JSON list of C-alpha atoms in Angstrom, two decimals:
[
{"chain": "A", "resi": 1314, "resn": "MET", "atom": "CA", "xyz": [247.50, 34.57, 106.61]},
{"chain": "A", "resi": 1315, "resn": "SER", "atom": "CA", "xyz": [245.98, 33.94, 110.03]},
{"chain": "A", "resi": 1316, "resn": "ASN", "atom": "CA", "xyz": [246.51, 35.32, 113.50]},
{"chain": "A", "resi": 1317, "resn": "GLY", "atom": "CA", "xyz": [245.65, 31.93, 115.03]},
{"chain": "A", "resi": 1318, "resn": "PRO", "atom": "CA", "xyz": [249.17, 31.11, 116.31]},
{"chain": "A", "resi": 1319, "resn": "THR", "atom": "CA", "xyz": [249.45, 34.54, 117.95]},
{"chain": "A", "resi": 1320, "resn": "GLU", "atom": "CA", "xyz": [246.08, 34.11, 119.63]},
{"chain": "A", "resi": 1321, "resn": "ALA", "atom": "CA", "xyz": [247.13, 30.67, 120.89]},
{"chain": "A", "resi": 1322, "resn": "VAL", "atom": "CA", "xyz": [250.25, 32.11, 122.52]},
{"chain": "A", "resi": 1323, "resn": "ASN", "atom": "CA", "xyz": [248.26, 34.97, 124.06]},
{"chain": "A", "resi": 1324, "resn": "ASN", "atom": "CA", "xyz": [245.72, 32.49, 125.43]},
{"chain": "A", "resi": 1325, "resn": "LEU", "atom": "CA", "xyz": [248.50, 30.37, 126.95]},
{"chain": "A", "resi": 1326, "resn": "ILE", "atom": "CA", "xyz": [250.01, 33.42, 128.65]},
{"chain": "A", "resi": 1327, "resn": "LYS", "atom": "CA", "xyz": [246.63, 34.41, 130.10]},
{"chain": "A", "resi": 1328, "resn": "ARG", "atom": "CA", "xyz": [246.01, 30.88, 131.40]},
{"chain": "A", "resi": 1329, "resn": "ILE", "atom": "CA", "xyz": [249.43, 30.75, 133.06]},
{"chain": "A", "resi": 1330, "resn": "LYS", "atom": "CA", "xyz": [248.79, 34.10, 134.75]},
{"chain": "A", "resi": 1331, "resn": "ARG", "atom": "CA", "xyz": [245.41, 32.85, 136.01]},
{"chain": "A", "resi": 1332, "resn": "VAL", "atom": "CA", "xyz": [246.93, 29.66, 137.41]},
{"chain": "A", "resi": 1333, "resn": "GLY", "atom": "CA", "xyz": [249.60, 31.64, 139.26]},
{"chain": "A", "resi": 1334, "resn": "PHE", "atom": "CA", "xyz": [247.32, 33.94, 141.26]},
{"chain": "A", "resi": 1335, "resn": "ASP", "atom": "CA", "xyz": [247.67, 31.96, 144.50]},
{"chain": "A", "resi": 1336, "resn": "VAL", "atom": "CA", "xyz": [251.45, 31.53, 144.26]},
{"chain": "A", "resi": 1337, "resn": "ARG", "atom": "CA", "xyz": [253.37, 33.40, 146.96]},
{"chain": "A", "resi": 1338, "resn": "ASN", "atom": "CA", "xyz": [256.84, 33.63, 145.41]},
{"chain": "A", "resi": 1339, "resn": "PHE", "atom": "CA", "xyz": [258.30, 33.86, 141.92]},
{"chain": "A", "resi": 1340, "resn": "GLN", "atom": "CA", "xyz": [260.14, 30.52, 142.00]},
{"chain": "A", "resi": 1341, "resn": "ASN", "atom": "CA", "xyz": [256.92, 28.62, 142.64]},
{"chain": "A", "resi": 1342, "resn": "TYR", "atom": "CA", "xyz": [255.21, 30.67, 139.92]},
{"chain": "A", "resi": 1343, "resn": "LEU", "atom": "CA", "xyz": [257.99, 29.78, 137.48]},
{"chain": "A", "resi": 1344, "resn": "ILE", "atom": "CA", "xyz": [257.70, 26.07, 138.25]},
{"chain": "A", "resi": 1345, "resn": "ARG", "atom": "CA", "xyz": [253.93, 26.14, 137.86]},
{"chain": "A", "resi": 1346, "resn": "ALA", "atom": "CA", "xyz": [254.17, 28.08, 134.59]},
{"chain": "A", "resi": 1347, "resn": "LEU", "atom": "CA", "xyz": [256.69, 25.64, 133.12]},
{"chain": "A", "resi": 1348, "resn": "LEU", "atom": "CA", "xyz": [254.58, 22.65, 134.11]},
{"chain": "A", "resi": 1349, "resn": "TYR", "atom": "CA", "xyz": [251.37, 24.23, 132.84]},
{"chain": "A", "resi": 1350, "resn": "ALA", "atom": "CA", "xyz": [252.87, 25.21, 129.49]},
{"chain": "A", "resi": 1351, "resn": "GLY", "atom": "CA", "xyz": [253.75, 21.58, 128.82]},
{"chain": "A", "resi": 1352, "resn": "LYS", "atom": "CA", "xyz": [256.98, 19.92, 127.75]},
{"chain": "A", "resi": 1353, "resn": "PRO", "atom": "CA", "xyz": [258.96, 21.23, 130.73]},
{"chain": "A", "resi": 1354, "resn": "ASN", "atom": "CA", "xyz": [262.73, 21.15, 130.69]},
{"chain": "A", "resi": 1355, "resn": "TRP", "atom": "CA", "xyz": [263.38, 18.86, 133.66]},
{"chain": "A", "resi": 1356, "resn": "ARG", "atom": "CA", "xyz": [266.97, 20.07, 134.03]},
{"chain": "A", "resi": 1357, "resn": "VAL", "atom": "CA", "xyz": [265.71, 23.62, 134.51]},
{"chain": "A", "resi": 1358, "resn": "LEU", "atom": "CA", "xyz": [263.06, 22.46, 136.98]},
{"chain": "A", "resi": 1359, "resn": "GLY", "atom": "CA", "xyz": [265.68, 20.46, 138.90]},
{"chain": "A", "resi": 1360, "resn": "SER", "atom": "CA", "xyz": [267.92, 23.50, 139.24]},
{"chain": "A", "resi": 1361, "resn": "ILE", "atom": "CA", "xyz": [265.20, 25.68, 140.80]},
{"chain": "A", "resi": 1362, "resn": "VAL", "atom": "CA", "xyz": [265.41, 25.59, 144.58]},
{"chain": "A", "resi": 1363, "resn": "VAL", "atom": "CA", "xyz": [262.05, 26.05, 146.26]},
{"chain": "A", "resi": 1364, "resn": "GLN", "atom": "CA", "xyz": [262.25, 27.70, 149.66]}
]
């Protein structure tokens, strides 16, 4: 039994938080997080309206 998968998810969350430091609103942060995590759902991204 290994904690490798859990550590990978924790690392991904930390990287997404680091990338989002300069984002001014939550919608832009959400878009950046989805793109950074990989395999984005393009229908979800298309439905987000950036102001």
